[in-house]
Amino acid sequence: MARPIKQGLDYYPLDVGFLQDVKIRRIMRACGIQSIPVLISLLANIYRNDGYFLRWSPDMSFLIADELGVSEGAVTATVDKAVQVDFFNANMYECYGVLTSEGIQSRFFEAASRRREVRYDARFLLINVNVYKNLVNVDNNPVNVDDNPQSKVKESKVKESKEEGEERTSAAADEIMGYYSSNIHPVSSLVEKDKLIALVETHGDAFVHKAIERAVVRNKRSLAYITGILNRWEANGYDEGISESHKSSRNQWQHSEDYERFMREREEHKRKLRQRGS
């Protein structure tokens, strides 16, 4: 069995001016001196595991509190303040529940630049990583097949199917990027482009299109807001978000042909994702 490829770091740099940083000073003033070991533990967990982000959860809060001998409330308060002062990126925390920042990502990818390969998830990127040549998308894992004619025929069919699927996804992503550029703002970076493509691959173009429409109607023209809508739909099902006073309108929508078609497309997309992962 091949040895697992290491993702995290064995050590990470801590700036000598760490305690003089205004963000750190604000966190200390609000949360007390115990916030410093909490921050250091958070950074250690980020760099040690995925390297450039940490999925935040009640379990992680407990583990850090138990490690340091402080209350879970103290850990949570430190995280909340760190997000507030932009020590951790607020959009990533609100949309995905992850702790990260541009500085953390720059330090990690630079430290890992000499490795044979490094895995990444485009949804969580805040920096342009195209300068690094060793990055591997987490969904692009090779599959070994037997070296016989039957396997080759099967492999050829799978390859053709995959290429057709990629072409459809690419065309759908191009259409979404055009719609996004016309209604939100022009796609300004490769990072933003990668994030849009990831949304189409995860949720399907129909749902991304509908989420963009929602953002325009509410005048919340940002990728973070669109991502938040899609994540809520994925977790809770489709919801037009209409107030209690407009329940009748929502009921009319939920019994309309558009809604039924929308939900069929959503289930079909989820089925294809499951097949792709099998």
PDB file of C-alpha atoms in Angstrom:
ATOM      1  CA  MET A   1       0.000   0.000   0.000  1.00  0.00           C
ATOM      2  CA  ALA A   2       1.333   3.416  -0.955  1.00  0.00           C
ATOM      3  CA  ARG A   3       2.283   5.702   1.881  1.00  0.00           C
ATOM      4  CA  PRO A   4      -0.312   8.471   2.428  1.00  0.00           C
ATOM      5  CA  ILE A   5       0.780  11.854   1.117  1.00  0.00           C
ATOM      6  CA  LYS A   6       1.373  14.300   3.947  1.00  0.00           C
ATOM      7  CA  GLN A   7      -0.858  17.372   3.821  1.00  0.00           C
ATOM      8  CA  GLY A   8      -0.126  19.437   6.934  1.00  0.00           C
ATOM      9  CA  LEU A   9       3.092  20.980   8.238  1.00  0.00           C
ATOM     10  CA  ASP A  10       5.377  19.836  11.059  1.00  0.00           C
ATOM     11  CA  TYR A  11       5.972  23.421  12.174  1.00  0.00           C
ATOM     12  CA  TYR A  12       4.792  26.901  11.225  1.00  0.00           C
ATOM     13  CA  PRO A  13       6.278  30.406  11.470  1.00  0.00           C
ATOM     14  CA  LEU A  14       5.117  32.763  14.219  1.00  0.00           C
ATOM     15  CA  ASP A  15       5.974  36.402  13.600  1.00  0.00           C
ATOM     16  CA  VAL A  16       8.098  38.057  16.310  1.00  0.00           C
ATOM     17  CA  GLY A  17       5.606  40.930  16.269  1.00  0.00           C
ATOM     18  CA  PHE A  18       2.637  38.620  16.871  1.00  0.00           C
ATOM     19  CA  LEU A  19       1.685  40.203  20.204  1.00  0.00           C
ATOM     20  CA  GLN A  20       2.056  43.720  18.790  1.00  0.00           C
ATOM     21  CA  ASP A  21      -0.381  43.102  15.923  1.00  0.00           C
ATOM     22  CA  VAL A  22      -3.434  45.339  16.394  1.00  0.00           C
ATOM     23  CA  LYS A  23      -5.788  42.427  15.673  1.00  0.00           C
ATOM     24  CA  ILE A  24      -4.169  40.357  18.422  1.00  0.00           C
ATOM     25  CA  ARG A  25      -4.289  43.303  20.826  1.00  0.00           C
ATOM     26  CA  ARG A  26      -8.018  43.732  20.187  1.00  0.00           C
ATOM     27  CA  ILE A  27      -8.616  40.023  20.769  1.00  0.00           C
ATOM     28  CA  MET A  28      -6.603  40.116  24.021  1.00  0.00           C
ATOM     29  CA  ARG A  29      -8.444  43.220  25.224  1.00  0.00           C
ATOM     30  CA  ALA A  30     -11.838  41.592  24.583  1.00  0.00           C
ATOM     31  CA  CYS A  31     -11.101  37.982  25.602  1.00  0.00           C
ATOM     32  CA  GLY A  32      -8.220  38.188  28.063  1.00  0.00           C
ATOM     33  CA  ILE A  33      -4.695  36.787  28.086  1.00  0.00           C
ATOM     34  CA  GLN A  34      -6.023  33.218  27.729  1.00  0.00           C
ATOM     35  CA  SER A  35      -6.953  34.087  24.140  1.00  0.00           C
ATOM     36  CA  ILE A  36      -3.265  33.881  23.131  1.00  0.00           C
ATOM     37  CA  PRO A  37      -2.804  30.128  23.727  1.00  0.00           C
ATOM     38  CA  VAL A  38      -6.218  29.606  22.103  1.00  0.00           C
ATOM     39  CA  LEU A  39      -5.059  31.408  18.947  1.00  0.00           C
ATOM     40  CA  ILE A  40      -1.774  29.488  18.909  1.00  0.00           C
ATOM     41  CA  SER A  41      -3.671  26.195  19.267  1.00  0.00           C
ATOM     42  CA  LEU A  42      -6.014  27.187  16.428  1.00  0.00           C
ATOM     43  CA  LEU A  43      -3.067  27.985  14.158  1.00  0.00           C
ATOM     44  CA  ALA A  44      -1.372  24.703  15.092  1.00  0.00           C
ATOM     45  CA  ASN A  45      -4.536  22.757  14.228  1.00  0.00           C
ATOM     46  CA  ILE A  46      -4.823  24.567  10.897  1.00  0.00           C
ATOM     47  CA  TYR A  47      -1.229  23.990   9.794  1.00  0.00           C
ATOM     48  CA  ARG A  48      -1.023  20.438  11.205  1.00  0.00           C
ATOM     49  CA  ASN A  49      -4.148  19.046   9.512  1.00  0.00           C
ATOM     50  CA  ASP A  50      -5.363  20.491   6.195  1.00  0.00           C
ATOM     51  CA  GLY A  51      -2.623  23.103   6.206  1.00  0.00           C
ATOM     52  CA  TYR A  52      -4.548  26.177   5.142  1.00  0.00           C
ATOM     53  CA  PHE A  53      -7.973  25.963   6.840  1.00  0.00           C
ATOM     54  CA  LEU A  54      -9.750  24.412   9.828  1.00  0.00           C
ATOM     55  CA  ARG A  55     -13.341  23.188   9.878  1.00  0.00           C
ATOM     56  CA  TRP A  56     -14.855  24.762  12.979  1.00  0.00           C
ATOM     57  CA  SER A  57     -17.199  22.667  15.135  1.00  0.00           C
ATOM     58  CA  PRO A  58     -18.293  22.198  18.759  1.00  0.00           C
ATOM     59  CA  ASP A  59     -15.990  19.168  18.941  1.00  0.00           C
ATOM     60  CA  MET A  60     -12.991  21.278  17.952  1.00  0.00           C
ATOM     61  CA  SER A  61     -13.970  23.881  20.547  1.00  0.00           C
ATOM     62  CA  PHE A  62     -14.064  21.150  23.211  1.00  0.00           C
ATOM     63  CA  LEU A  63     -10.712  19.651  22.166  1.00  0.00           C
ATOM     64  CA  ILE A  64      -8.929  23.002  22.348  1.00  0.00           C
ATOM     65  CA  ALA A  65     -10.568  23.870  25.670  1.00  0.00           C
ATOM     66  CA  ASP A  66      -9.597  20.471  27.079  1.00  0.00           C
ATOM     67  CA  GLU A  67      -6.038  20.808  25.789  1.00  0.00           C
ATOM     68  CA  LEU A  68      -5.526  24.236  27.357  1.00  0.00           C
ATOM     69  CA  GLY A  69      -7.626  23.871  30.507  1.00  0.00           C
ATOM     70  CA  VAL A  70      -9.952  26.752  29.634  1.00  0.00           C
ATOM     71  CA  SER A  71     -13.720  26.859  29.132  1.00  0.00           C
ATOM     72  CA  GLU A  72     -15.359  26.139  25.779  1.00  0.00           C
ATOM     73  CA  GLY A  73     -17.011  29.546  26.091  1.00  0.00           C
ATOM     74  CA  ALA A  74     -13.574  31.186  26.200  1.00  0.00           C
ATOM     75  CA  VAL A  75     -12.529  29.342  23.044  1.00  0.00           C
ATOM     76  CA  THR A  76     -15.734  30.275  21.210  1.00  0.00           C
ATOM     77  CA  ALA A  77     -15.460  33.919  22.293  1.00  0.00           C
ATOM     78  CA  THR A  78     -11.883  34.065  21.000  1.00  0.00           C
ATOM     79  CA  VAL A  79     -12.906  32.622  17.635  1.00  0.00           C
ATOM     80  CA  ASP A  80     -15.824  35.046  17.317  1.00  0.00           C
ATOM     81  CA  LYS A  81     -13.590  38.026  18.099  1.00  0.00           C
ATOM     82  CA  ALA A  82     -10.879  36.763  15.740  1.00  0.00           C
ATOM     83  CA  VAL A  83     -13.437  36.651  12.931  1.00  0.00           C
ATOM     84  CA  GLN A  84     -14.757  40.099  13.867  1.00  0.00           C
ATOM     85  CA  VAL A  85     -11.305  41.737  13.655  1.00  0.00           C
ATOM     86  CA  ASP A  86     -10.459  39.849  10.416  1.00  0.00           C
ATOM     87  CA  PHE A  87      -7.772  37.628  11.937  1.00  0.00           C
ATOM     88  CA  PHE A  88      -9.826  34.886  10.249  1.00  0.00           C
ATOM     89  CA  ASN A  89     -11.784  35.596   7.053  1.00  0.00           C
ATOM     90  CA  ALA A  90     -15.423  36.366   7.896  1.00  0.00           C
ATOM     91  CA  ASN A  91     -16.908  35.183   4.585  1.00  0.00           C
ATOM     92  CA  MET A  92     -15.259  31.772   4.845  1.00  0.00           C
ATOM     93  CA  TYR A  93     -16.438  31.406   8.432  1.00  0.00           C
ATOM     94  CA  GLU A  94     -20.026  32.428   7.669  1.00  0.00           C
ATOM     95  CA  CYS A  95     -20.418  30.492   4.411  1.00  0.00           C
ATOM     96  CA  TYR A  96     -18.423  27.335   5.077  1.00  0.00           C
ATOM     97  CA  GLY A  97     -17.727  27.267   8.809  1.00  0.00           C
ATOM     98  CA  VAL A  98     -13.954  27.235   8.238  1.00  0.00           C
ATOM     99  CA  LEU A  99     -11.173  29.294   9.802  1.00  0.00           C
ATOM    100  CA  THR A 100      -8.568  30.631   7.380  1.00  0.00           C
ATOM    101  CA  SER A 101      -6.975  33.831   6.086  1.00  0.00           C
ATOM    102  CA  GLU A 102      -4.877  35.054   3.167  1.00  0.00           C
ATOM    103  CA  GLY A 103      -1.779  35.063   5.372  1.00  0.00           C
ATOM    104  CA  ILE A 104      -2.323  31.488   6.552  1.00  0.00           C
ATOM    105  CA  GLN A 105      -2.813  30.273   2.994  1.00  0.00           C
ATOM    106  CA  SER A 106       0.235  32.125   1.647  1.00  0.00           C
ATOM    107  CA  ARG A 107       2.471  30.687   4.361  1.00  0.00           C
ATOM    108  CA  PHE A 108       1.175  27.140   3.894  1.00  0.00           C
ATOM    109  CA  PHE A 109       1.410  26.938   0.106  1.00  0.00           C
ATOM    110  CA  GLU A 110       4.858  28.539   0.163  1.00  0.00           C
ATOM    111  CA  ALA A 111       6.058  26.084   2.827  1.00  0.00           C
ATOM    112  CA  ALA A 112       4.652  23.145   0.841  1.00  0.00           C
ATOM    113  CA  SER A 113       5.845  24.376  -2.566  1.00  0.00           C
ATOM    114  CA  ARG A 114       8.657  21.793  -2.814  1.00  0.00           C
ATOM    115  CA  ARG A 115       6.430  18.794  -2.180  1.00  0.00           C
ATOM    116  CA  ARG A 116       5.540  16.447  -5.000  1.00  0.00           C
ATOM    117  CA  GLU A 117       1.863  17.340  -4.681  1.00  0.00           C
ATOM    118  CA  VAL A 118      -0.468  19.262  -2.371  1.00  0.00           C
ATOM    119  CA  ARG A 119      -4.253  18.849  -2.242  1.00  0.00           C
ATOM    120  CA  TYR A 120      -6.572  21.842  -2.212  1.00  0.00           C
ATOM    121  CA  ASP A 121     -10.260  22.729  -2.346  1.00  0.00           C
ATOM    122  CA  ALA A 122     -10.965  25.755  -4.550  1.00  0.00           C
ATOM    123  CA  ARG A 123     -13.983  26.745  -2.446  1.00  0.00           C
ATOM    124  CA  PHE A 124     -11.739  27.731   0.450  1.00  0.00           C
ATOM    125  CA  LEU A 125      -9.053  29.634  -1.463  1.00  0.00           C
ATOM    126  CA  LEU A 126      -8.458  33.331  -0.804  1.00  0.00           C
ATOM    127  CA  ILE A 127      -5.228  33.651  -2.803  1.00  0.00           C
ATOM    128  CA  ASN A 128      -4.088  32.930  -6.350  1.00  0.00           C
ATOM    129  CA  VAL A 129      -2.373  29.533  -6.230  1.00  0.00           C
ATOM    130  CA  ASN A 130      -1.606  29.234  -9.955  1.00  0.00           C
ATOM    131  CA  VAL A 131       2.044  30.116  -9.312  1.00  0.00           C
ATOM    132  CA  TYR A 132       2.438  26.739  -7.569  1.00  0.00           C
ATOM    133  CA  LYS A 133       2.858  23.756  -9.900  1.00  0.00           C
ATOM    134  CA  ASN A 134       2.327  20.927  -7.409  1.00  0.00           C
ATOM    135  CA  LEU A 135      -1.356  21.438  -6.557  1.00  0.00           C
ATOM    136  CA  VAL A 136      -3.897  18.652  -7.043  1.00  0.00           C
ATOM    137  CA  ASN A 137      -7.668  19.119  -7.009  1.00  0.00           C
ATOM    138  CA  VAL A 138      -9.135  16.848  -4.323  1.00  0.00           C
ATOM    139  CA  ASP A 139     -11.658  15.407  -6.812  1.00  0.00           C
ATOM    140  CA  ASN A 140      -9.062  14.341  -9.382  1.00  0.00           C
ATOM    141  CA  ASN A 141      -7.801  11.023  -7.972  1.00  0.00           C
ATOM    142  CA  PRO A 142      -6.479   8.451 -10.484  1.00  0.00           C
ATOM    143  CA  VAL A 143      -8.085   5.007 -10.653  1.00  0.00           C
ATOM    144  CA  ASN A 144      -6.112   1.839 -11.555  1.00  0.00           C
ATOM    145  CA  VAL A 145      -7.700  -0.702 -13.922  1.00  0.00           C
ATOM    146  CA  ASP A 146      -6.677  -4.223 -15.051  1.00  0.00           C
ATOM    147  CA  ASP A 147      -4.575  -4.361 -18.203  1.00  0.00           C
ATOM    148  CA  ASN A 148      -6.895  -6.429 -20.390  1.00  0.00           C
ATOM    149  CA  PRO A 149      -9.100  -5.677 -23.443  1.00  0.00           C
ATOM    150  CA  GLN A 150     -12.356  -5.775 -21.476  1.00  0.00           C
ATOM    151  CA  SER A 151     -11.017  -3.324 -18.937  1.00  0.00           C
ATOM    152  CA  LYS A 152      -9.715  -1.086 -21.712  1.00  0.00           C
ATOM    153  CA  VAL A 153     -13.139  -0.995 -23.352  1.00  0.00           C
ATOM    154  CA  LYS A 154     -14.705  -0.165 -19.997  1.00  0.00           C
ATOM    155  CA  GLU A 155     -12.024   2.446 -19.345  1.00  0.00           C
ATOM    156  CA  SER A 156     -12.652   3.983 -22.773  1.00  0.00           C
ATOM    157  CA  LYS A 157     -16.386   4.227 -22.098  1.00  0.00           C
ATOM    158  CA  VAL A 158     -15.779   5.724 -18.659  1.00  0.00           C
ATOM    159  CA  LYS A 159     -13.317   8.194 -20.164  1.00  0.00           C
ATOM    160  CA  GLU A 160     -15.778   9.196 -22.889  1.00  0.00           C
ATOM    161  CA  SER A 161     -18.558   9.594 -20.323  1.00  0.00           C
ATOM    162  CA  LYS A 162     -16.285  11.628 -18.057  1.00  0.00           C
ATOM    163  CA  GLU A 163     -15.173  13.847 -20.949  1.00  0.00           C
ATOM    164  CA  GLU A 164     -18.784  14.423 -21.986  1.00  0.00           C
ATOM    165  CA  GLY A 165     -19.665  15.282 -18.385  1.00  0.00           C
ATOM    166  CA  GLU A 166     -16.705  17.655 -18.133  1.00  0.00           C
ATOM    167  CA  GLU A 167     -17.713  19.336 -21.404  1.00  0.00           C
ATOM    168  CA  ARG A 168     -21.260  19.831 -20.116  1.00  0.00           C
ATOM    169  CA  THR A 169     -19.939  21.166 -16.811  1.00  0.00           C
ATOM    170  CA  SER A 170     -17.532  23.484 -18.624  1.00  0.00           C
ATOM    171  CA  ALA A 171     -20.293  24.839 -20.872  1.00  0.00           C
ATOM    172  CA  ALA A 172     -22.593  25.310 -17.881  1.00  0.00           C
ATOM    173  CA  ALA A 173     -19.814  27.043 -15.921  1.00  0.00           C
ATOM    174  CA  ASP A 174     -19.118  29.391 -18.846  1.00  0.00           C
ATOM    175  CA  GLU A 175     -22.795  30.307 -19.007  1.00  0.00           C
ATOM    176  CA  ILE A 176     -22.917  30.922 -15.249  1.00  0.00           C
ATOM    177  CA  MET A 177     -19.793  33.093 -15.367  1.00  0.00           C
ATOM    178  CA  GLY A 178     -21.382  35.196 -18.091  1.00  0.00           C
ATOM    179  CA  TYR A 179     -24.584  35.574 -16.084  1.00  0.00           C
ATOM    180  CA  TYR A 180     -22.586  36.359 -12.928  1.00  0.00           C
ATOM    181  CA  SER A 181     -20.476  38.972 -14.747  1.00  0.00           C
ATOM    182  CA  SER A 182     -23.584  40.668 -16.134  1.00  0.00           C
ATOM    183  CA  ASN A 183     -25.544  40.748 -12.879  1.00  0.00           C
ATOM    184  CA  ILE A 184     -23.022  40.748  -9.992  1.00  0.00           C
ATOM    185  CA  HIS A 185     -19.701  42.057 -11.308  1.00  0.00           C
ATOM    186  CA  PRO A 186     -17.117  40.927 -13.884  1.00  0.00           C
ATOM    187  CA  VAL A 187     -15.099  37.905 -12.741  1.00  0.00           C
ATOM    188  CA  SER A 188     -11.912  39.604 -11.587  1.00  0.00           C
ATOM    189  CA  SER A 189      -9.529  36.762 -10.702  1.00  0.00           C
ATOM    190  CA  LEU A 190      -8.763  33.099 -11.287  1.00  0.00           C
ATOM    191  CA  VAL A 191      -9.633  32.421  -7.655  1.00  0.00           C
ATOM    192  CA  GLU A 192     -13.141  33.816  -8.181  1.00  0.00           C
ATOM    193  CA  LYS A 193     -13.459  31.832 -11.419  1.00  0.00           C
ATOM    194  CA  ASP A 194     -12.406  28.602  -9.666  1.00  0.00           C
ATOM    195  CA  LYS A 195     -14.943  29.218  -6.909  1.00  0.00           C
ATOM    196  CA  LEU A 196     -17.766  29.690  -9.433  1.00  0.00           C
ATOM    197  CA  ILE A 197     -16.774  26.492 -11.240  1.00  0.00           C
ATOM    198  CA  ALA A 198     -16.717  24.651  -7.903  1.00  0.00           C
ATOM    199  CA  LEU A 199     -20.242  25.910  -7.139  1.00  0.00           C
ATOM    200  CA  VAL A 200     -21.522  24.636 -10.505  1.00  0.00           C
ATOM    201  CA  GLU A 201     -19.843  21.255  -9.972  1.00  0.00           C
ATOM    202  CA  THR A 202     -21.249  20.958  -6.445  1.00  0.00           C
ATOM    203  CA  HIS A 203     -24.771  22.362  -6.827  1.00  0.00           C
ATOM    204  CA  GLY A 204     -25.518  22.369 -10.563  1.00  0.00           C
ATOM    205  CA  ASP A 205     -25.910  25.349 -12.891  1.00  0.00           C
ATOM    206  CA  ALA A 206     -29.687  25.652 -12.353  1.00  0.00           C
ATOM    207  CA  PHE A 207     -29.260  26.241  -8.633  1.00  0.00           C
ATOM    208  CA  VAL A 208     -26.314  28.604  -9.036  1.00  0.00           C
ATOM    209  CA  HIS A 209     -28.342  30.607 -11.576  1.00  0.00           C
ATOM    210  CA  LYS A 210     -31.288  30.793  -9.157  1.00  0.00           C
ATOM    211  CA  ALA A 211     -28.988  31.824  -6.285  1.00  0.00           C
ATOM    212  CA  ILE A 212     -27.552  34.650  -8.394  1.00  0.00           C
ATOM    213  CA  GLU A 213     -31.099  35.804  -9.142  1.00  0.00           C
ATOM    214  CA  ARG A 214     -31.851  35.781  -5.396  1.00  0.00           C
ATOM    215  CA  ALA A 215     -28.725  37.848  -4.657  1.00  0.00           C
ATOM    216  CA  VAL A 216     -29.698  40.422  -7.303  1.00  0.00           C
ATOM    217  CA  VAL A 217     -33.268  40.723  -6.002  1.00  0.00           C
ATOM    218  CA  ARG A 218     -31.964  41.290  -2.467  1.00  0.00           C
ATOM    219  CA  ASN A 219     -29.176  43.603  -3.675  1.00  0.00           C
ATOM    220  CA  LYS A 220     -26.547  41.368  -2.025  1.00  0.00           C
ATOM    221  CA  ARG A 221     -24.181  41.236  -4.966  1.00  0.00           C
ATOM    222  CA  SER A 222     -21.321  39.102  -3.680  1.00  0.00           C
ATOM    223  CA  LEU A 223     -20.023  35.592  -4.255  1.00  0.00           C
ATOM    224  CA  ALA A 224     -20.044  34.965  -0.506  1.00  0.00           C
ATOM    225  CA  TYR A 225     -23.783  35.679  -0.314  1.00  0.00           C
ATOM    226  CA  ILE A 226     -24.502  33.419  -3.309  1.00  0.00           C
ATOM    227  CA  THR A 227     -22.434  30.648  -1.725  1.00  0.00           C
ATOM    228  CA  GLY A 228     -24.329  31.033   1.535  1.00  0.00           C
ATOM    229  CA  ILE A 229     -27.660  30.661  -0.279  1.00  0.00           C
ATOM    230  CA  LEU A 230     -26.509  27.459  -1.982  1.00  0.00           C
ATOM    231  CA  ASN A 231     -25.166  25.986   1.245  1.00  0.00           C
ATOM    232  CA  ARG A 232     -28.469  26.679   3.012  1.00  0.00           C
ATOM    233  CA  TRP A 233     -30.410  25.072   0.181  1.00  0.00           C
ATOM    234  CA  GLU A 234     -28.151  22.021   0.317  1.00  0.00           C
ATOM    235  CA  ALA A 235     -28.634  21.711   4.074  1.00  0.00           C
ATOM    236  CA  ASN A 236     -32.318  22.621   4.403  1.00  0.00           C
ATOM    237  CA  GLY A 237     -33.918  22.158   0.999  1.00  0.00           C
ATOM    238  CA  TYR A 238     -35.131  24.823  -1.384  1.00  0.00           C
ATOM    239  CA  ASP A 239     -36.753  27.822   0.318  1.00  0.00           C
ATOM    240  CA  GLU A 240     -37.697  31.081  -1.314  1.00  0.00           C
ATOM    241  CA  GLY A 241     -37.143  32.817   2.014  1.00  0.00           C
ATOM    242  CA  ILE A 242     -40.500  34.569   1.956  1.00  0.00           C
ATOM    243  CA  SER A 243     -41.709  36.091   5.220  1.00  0.00           C
ATOM    244  CA  GLU A 244     -44.563  34.672   7.284  1.00  0.00           C
ATOM    245  CA  SER A 245     -46.931  37.266   5.854  1.00  0.00           C
ATOM    246  CA  HIS A 246     -46.340  35.846   2.379  1.00  0.00           C
ATOM    247  CA  LYS A 247     -46.870  32.146   3.092  1.00  0.00           C
ATOM    248  CA  SER A 248     -49.636  31.925   0.523  1.00  0.00           C
ATOM    249  CA  SER A 249     -47.296  33.182  -2.195  1.00  0.00           C
ATOM    250  CA  ARG A 250     -44.680  30.647  -1.147  1.00  0.00           C
ATOM    251  CA  ASN A 251     -47.266  27.846  -1.208  1.00  0.00           C
ATOM    252  CA  GLN A 252     -48.297  28.885  -4.704  1.00  0.00           C
ATOM    253  CA  TRP A 253     -44.651  28.781  -5.797  1.00  0.00           C
ATOM    254  CA  GLN A 254     -44.071  25.362  -4.193  1.00  0.00           C
ATOM    255  CA  HIS A 255     -47.003  23.912  -6.122  1.00  0.00           C
ATOM    256  CA  SER A 256     -45.987  25.485  -9.425  1.00  0.00           C
ATOM    257  CA  GLU A 257     -44.440  23.669 -12.395  1.00  0.00           C
ATOM    258  CA  ASP A 258     -41.264  25.777 -12.051  1.00  0.00           C
ATOM    259  CA  TYR A 259     -40.747  24.631  -8.475  1.00  0.00           C
ATOM    260  CA  GLU A 260     -41.368  20.975  -9.317  1.00  0.00           C
ATOM    261  CA  ARG A 261     -38.952  21.166 -12.254  1.00  0.00           C
ATOM    262  CA  PHE A 262     -36.394  22.912 -10.051  1.00  0.00           C
ATOM    263  CA  MET A 263     -36.578  20.158  -7.426  1.00  0.00           C
ATOM    264  CA  ARG A 264     -36.363  17.392 -10.052  1.00  0.00           C
ATOM    265  CA  GLU A 265     -33.224  18.989 -11.463  1.00  0.00           C
ATOM    266  CA  ARG A 266     -31.786  19.271  -7.952  1.00  0.00           C
ATOM    267  CA  GLU A 267     -32.355  15.572  -7.211  1.00  0.00           C
ATOM    268  CA  GLU A 268     -30.973  14.579 -10.619  1.00  0.00           C
ATOM    269  CA  HIS A 269     -27.817  16.589 -10.003  1.00  0.00           C
ATOM    270  CA  LYS A 270     -27.339  15.017  -6.551  1.00  0.00           C
ATOM    271  CA  ARG A 271     -27.800  11.557  -8.113  1.00  0.00           C
ATOM    272  CA  LYS A 272     -25.087  12.281 -10.689  1.00  0.00           C
ATOM    273  CA  LEU A 273     -22.748  13.464  -7.945  1.00  0.00           C
ATOM    274  CA  ARG A 274     -23.298  10.199  -6.059  1.00  0.00           C
ATOM    275  CA  GLN A 275     -22.609   8.181  -9.228  1.00  0.00           C
ATOM    276  CA  ARG A 276     -19.450  10.186  -9.884  1.00  0.00           C
ATOM    277  CA  GLY A 277     -18.215   9.406  -6.384  1.00  0.00           C
ATOM    278  CA  SER A 278     -18.979   5.668  -6.605  1.00  0.00           C
TER     279      SER A 278
END
